[in-house]
PDB file of C-alpha atoms in Angstrom:
ATOM      1  CA  MET N  13     102.555 118.418 112.261  1.00 94.00           C
ATOM      2  CA  LYS N  14     100.510 121.504 111.758  1.00 96.00           C
ATOM      3  CA  ILE N  15     101.619 123.722 108.714  1.00 97.00           C
ATOM      4  CA  ARG N  16     100.221 127.127 108.034  1.00 97.00           C
ATOM      5  CA  VAL N  17      99.049 127.885 104.617  1.00 97.00           C
ATOM      6  CA  TYR N  18     101.386 130.943 103.417  1.00 97.00           C
ATOM      7  CA  TYR N  19     100.626 132.879 100.235  1.00 95.00           C
ATOM      8  CA  GLU N  20     103.977 131.775  98.657  1.00 96.00           C
ATOM      9  CA  ASP N  21     102.411 128.000  99.236  1.00 97.00           C
ATOM     10  CA  THR N  22      99.453 128.922  96.698  1.00 97.00           C
ATOM     11  CA  ASP N  23      98.667 130.026  92.933  1.00 95.00           C
ATOM     12  CA  CYS N  24      97.702 132.972  91.767  1.00 92.00           C
ATOM     13  CA  GLY N  25      94.041 132.120  92.929  1.00 92.00           C
ATOM     14  CA  GLY N  26      95.079 131.373  96.417  1.00 94.00           C
ATOM     15  CA  VAL N  27      94.881 127.489  96.185  1.00 97.00           C
ATOM     16  CA  VAL N  28      97.845 125.274  97.611  1.00 98.00           C
ATOM     17  CA  TYR N  29     100.435 124.761  94.918  1.00 96.00           C
ATOM     18  CA  TYR N  30      99.808 120.719  94.370  1.00 96.00           C
ATOM     19  CA  ALA N  31     103.715 120.196  94.322  1.00 97.00           C
ATOM     20  CA  ASN N  32     103.370 121.896  97.938  1.00 98.00           C
ATOM     21  CA  TYR N  33     101.682 118.987  99.292  1.00 98.00           C
ATOM     22  CA  LEU N  34     104.457 117.144  98.818  1.00 98.00           C
ATOM     23  CA  LYS N  35     106.342 119.824 100.275  1.00 97.00           C
ATOM     24  CA  PHE N  36     104.436 119.670 103.423  1.00 98.00           C
ATOM     25  CA  CYS N  37     105.172 115.712 103.533  1.00 97.00           C
ATOM     26  CA  GLU N  38     108.843 116.035 103.238  1.00 96.00           C
ATOM     27  CA  ARG N  39     108.621 118.733 106.209  1.00 96.00           C
ATOM     28  CA  ALA N  40     106.565 116.583 108.534  1.00 96.00           C
ATOM     29  CA  ARG N  41     109.089 113.483 108.005  1.00 94.00           C
ATOM     30  CA  SER N  42     112.316 115.497 108.659  1.00 93.00           C
ATOM     31  CA  GLU N  43     110.354 116.834 111.195  1.00 93.00           C
ATOM     32  CA  LEU N  44     110.283 113.255 112.927  1.00 90.00           C
ATOM     33  CA  PHE N  45     113.613 113.313 113.213  1.00 88.00           C
ATOM     34  CA  PHE N  46     114.431 117.000 114.431  1.00 91.00           C
ATOM     35  CA  GLN N  47     111.813 115.701 117.510  1.00 89.00           C
ATOM     36  CA  LYS N  48     114.884 113.054 118.545  1.00 86.00           C
ATOM     37  CA  GLY N  49     117.482 115.316 117.715  1.00 85.00           C
ATOM     38  CA  LEU N  50     118.425 113.521 114.994  1.00 83.00           C
ATOM     39  CA  SER N  51     118.875 114.660 111.117  1.00 82.00           C
ATOM     40  CA  PRO N  52     117.336 113.149 108.234  1.00 81.00           C
ATOM     41  CA  HIS N  53     120.639 113.854 106.358  1.00 82.00           C
ATOM     42  CA  ASN N  54     124.071 112.420 108.372  1.00 79.00           C
ATOM     43  CA  GLY N  55     126.866 113.710 106.032  1.00 85.00           C
ATOM     44  CA  ASN N  56     127.075 110.595 103.419  1.00 92.00           C
ATOM     45  CA  GLU N  57     123.943 108.868 104.876  1.00 92.00           C
ATOM     46  CA  PHE N  58     120.340 110.070 103.522  1.00 93.00           C
ATOM     47  CA  PHE N  59     117.039 109.236 102.756  1.00 93.00           C
ATOM     48  CA  VAL N  60     115.844 110.010  99.150  1.00 95.00           C
ATOM     49  CA  VAL N  61     112.545 109.718  97.842  1.00 96.00           C
ATOM     50  CA  LYS N  62     112.186 106.462  95.159  1.00 97.00           C
ATOM     51  CA  SER N  63     108.887 106.901  94.258  1.00 98.00           C
ATOM     52  CA  VAL N  64     105.429 108.737  95.211  1.00 98.00           C
ATOM     53  CA  GLN N  65     101.614 107.855  94.547  1.00 98.00           C
ATOM     54  CA  ALA N  66      99.619 110.636  95.299  1.00 98.00           C
ATOM     55  CA  ASP N  67      96.112 111.539  95.388  1.00 98.00           C
ATOM     56  CA  TYR N  68      94.577 115.423  95.416  1.00 98.00           C
ATOM     57  CA  ILE N  69      91.431 114.938  97.098  1.00 98.00           C
ATOM     58  CA  LYS N  70      90.229 118.714  98.276  1.00 97.00           C
ATOM     59  CA  SER N  71      92.288 122.124  98.220  1.00 97.00           C
ATOM     60  CA  ALA N  72      93.744 123.973 100.940  1.00 98.00           C
ATOM     61  CA  VAL N  73      93.670 127.577 100.516  1.00 97.00           C
ATOM     62  CA  PHE N  74      95.804 130.728 101.931  1.00 97.00           C
ATOM     63  CA  GLY N  75      95.737 131.302 106.103  1.00 97.00           C
ATOM     64  CA  ASP N  76      94.162 127.414 106.448  1.00 98.00           C
ATOM     65  CA  ILE N  77      96.070 125.324 109.039  1.00 98.00           C
ATOM     66  CA  VAL N  78      97.171 121.970 107.946  1.00 98.00           C
ATOM     67  CA  GLU N  79      98.163 118.937 109.634  1.00 98.00           C
ATOM     68  CA  VAL N  80     100.454 116.024 108.239  1.00 98.00           C
ATOM     69  CA  LYS N  81      99.740 112.456 109.777  1.00 97.00           C
ATOM     70  CA  THR N  82     102.319 110.207 108.962  1.00 95.00           C
ATOM     71  CA  LYS N  83     102.491 106.598 109.499  1.00 95.00           C
ATOM     72  CA  LEU N  84     105.306 103.884 108.414  1.00 94.00           C
ATOM     73  CA  ILE N  85     103.788 101.144 106.427  1.00 95.00           C
ATOM     74  CA  GLU N  86     106.404  99.020 105.283  1.00 95.00           C
ATOM     75  CA  LYS N  87     110.214  98.342 106.640  1.00 93.00           C
ATOM     76  CA  LYS N  88     113.031  96.972 104.405  1.00 94.00           C
ATOM     77  CA  LEU N  89     116.608  96.692 104.447  1.00 93.00           C
ATOM     78  CA  ALA N  90     117.408  99.270 102.408  1.00 95.00           C
ATOM     79  CA  SER N  91     114.288 101.145 102.285  1.00 95.00           C
ATOM     80  CA  ILE N  92     110.529 102.350 103.837  1.00 95.00           C
ATOM     81  CA  VAL N  93     107.121 102.976 102.462  1.00 96.00           C
ATOM     82  CA  MET N  94     105.449 105.808 104.366  1.00 96.00           C
ATOM     83  CA  TYR N  95     102.023 106.861 104.184  1.00 98.00           C
ATOM     84  CA  GLN N  96     100.982 110.433 104.651  1.00 98.00           C
ATOM     85  CA  GLU N  97      97.424 112.158 104.724  1.00 98.00           C
ATOM     86  CA  VAL N  98      97.017 115.833 105.047  1.00 98.00           C
ATOM     87  CA  PHE N  99      93.908 117.761 106.897  1.00 98.00           C
ATOM     88  CA  ARG N 100      92.612 120.509 107.153  1.00 98.00           C
ATOM     89  CA  ASN N 101      90.708 120.037 110.629  1.00 97.00           C
ATOM     90  CA  ASP N 102      88.838 116.385 110.030  1.00 96.00           C
ATOM     91  CA  GLU N 103      88.666 116.744 106.312  1.00 98.00           C
ATOM     92  CA  LEU N 104      91.073 115.183 104.042  1.00 98.00           C
ATOM     93  CA  LEU N 105      93.241 116.837 101.570  1.00 98.00           C
ATOM     94  CA  PHE N 106      95.580 115.120 100.183  1.00 98.00           C
ATOM     95  CA  LYS N 107      96.943 111.372 100.781  1.00 98.00           C
ATOM     96  CA  GLY N 108     100.529 110.053  99.652  1.00 98.00           C
ATOM     97  CA  THR N 109     102.598 106.925  99.724  1.00 98.00           C
ATOM     98  CA  PHE N 110     106.176 107.375  99.565  1.00 98.00           C
ATOM     99  CA  LYS N 111     109.043 104.881  98.927  1.00 97.00           C
ATOM    100  CA  LEU N 112     112.196 106.017 100.699  1.00 96.00           C
ATOM    101  CA  ALA N 113     115.732 104.609  99.922  1.00 96.00           C
ATOM    102  CA  PHE N 114     118.304 104.745 102.434  1.00 95.00           C
ATOM    103  CA  LEU N 115     121.908 105.696 100.867  1.00 96.00           C
ATOM    104  CA  LYS N 116     125.677 105.846 102.042  1.00 95.00           C
ATOM    105  CA  ASP N 117     127.649 107.446  99.820  1.00 95.00           C
ATOM    106  CA  PHE N 118     125.100 107.429  97.240  1.00 94.00           C
ATOM    107  CA  LYS N 119     124.314 103.452  97.309  1.00 96.00           C
ATOM    108  CA  PRO N 120     121.818 101.708  98.392  1.00 95.00           C
ATOM    109  CA  SER N 121     122.830 100.872 102.142  1.00 95.00           C
ATOM    110  CA  LYS N 122     121.256  99.277 105.516  1.00 94.00           C
ATOM    111  CA  ILE N 123     119.031 101.780 107.725  1.00 92.00           C
ATOM    112  CA  PRO N 124     120.604 102.172 110.824  1.00 88.00           C
ATOM    113  CA  LEU N 125     118.463 100.588 113.735  1.00 85.00           C
ATOM    114  CA  GLU N 126     117.846 103.880 115.524  1.00 81.00           C
ATOM    115  CA  PHE N 127     116.244 105.066 112.475  1.00 83.00           C
ATOM    116  CA  PHE N 128     113.244 102.487 112.788  1.00 78.00           C
ATOM    117  CA  GLU N 129     112.672 104.106 116.447  1.00 79.00           C
ATOM    118  CA  ILE N 130     111.622 107.452 115.204  1.00 81.00           C
ATOM    119  CA  PHE N 131     108.813 106.180 112.671  1.00 74.00           C
ATOM    120  CA  LYS N 132     106.845 104.306 115.860  1.00 69.00           C
TER     121      LYS N 132
END
């Protein structure tokens, strides 16, 4: 998924604020669902981020076009682990590993099979 860096994404120096890389990754994960006509939040069923390991390598700046690449690296009954990278052209700027838990009525629940098709 490609994202343009807007002024609102940057700090006073025009550099992408560190927390916004997490937002870029969240948008890309949501977009996986939207592209299949689904929603990552379905009433009382949804994913939540349980943990994040983030590595900030280089900075994106105002006006850049960045691309978020997403890969499923582990799936369990009620959780998944995704690896995401943010690039500017071929230059790696950020990489992160996200563990997501699937909840139903705010309790861990089995992930519906159709959701695994989204991550292929």
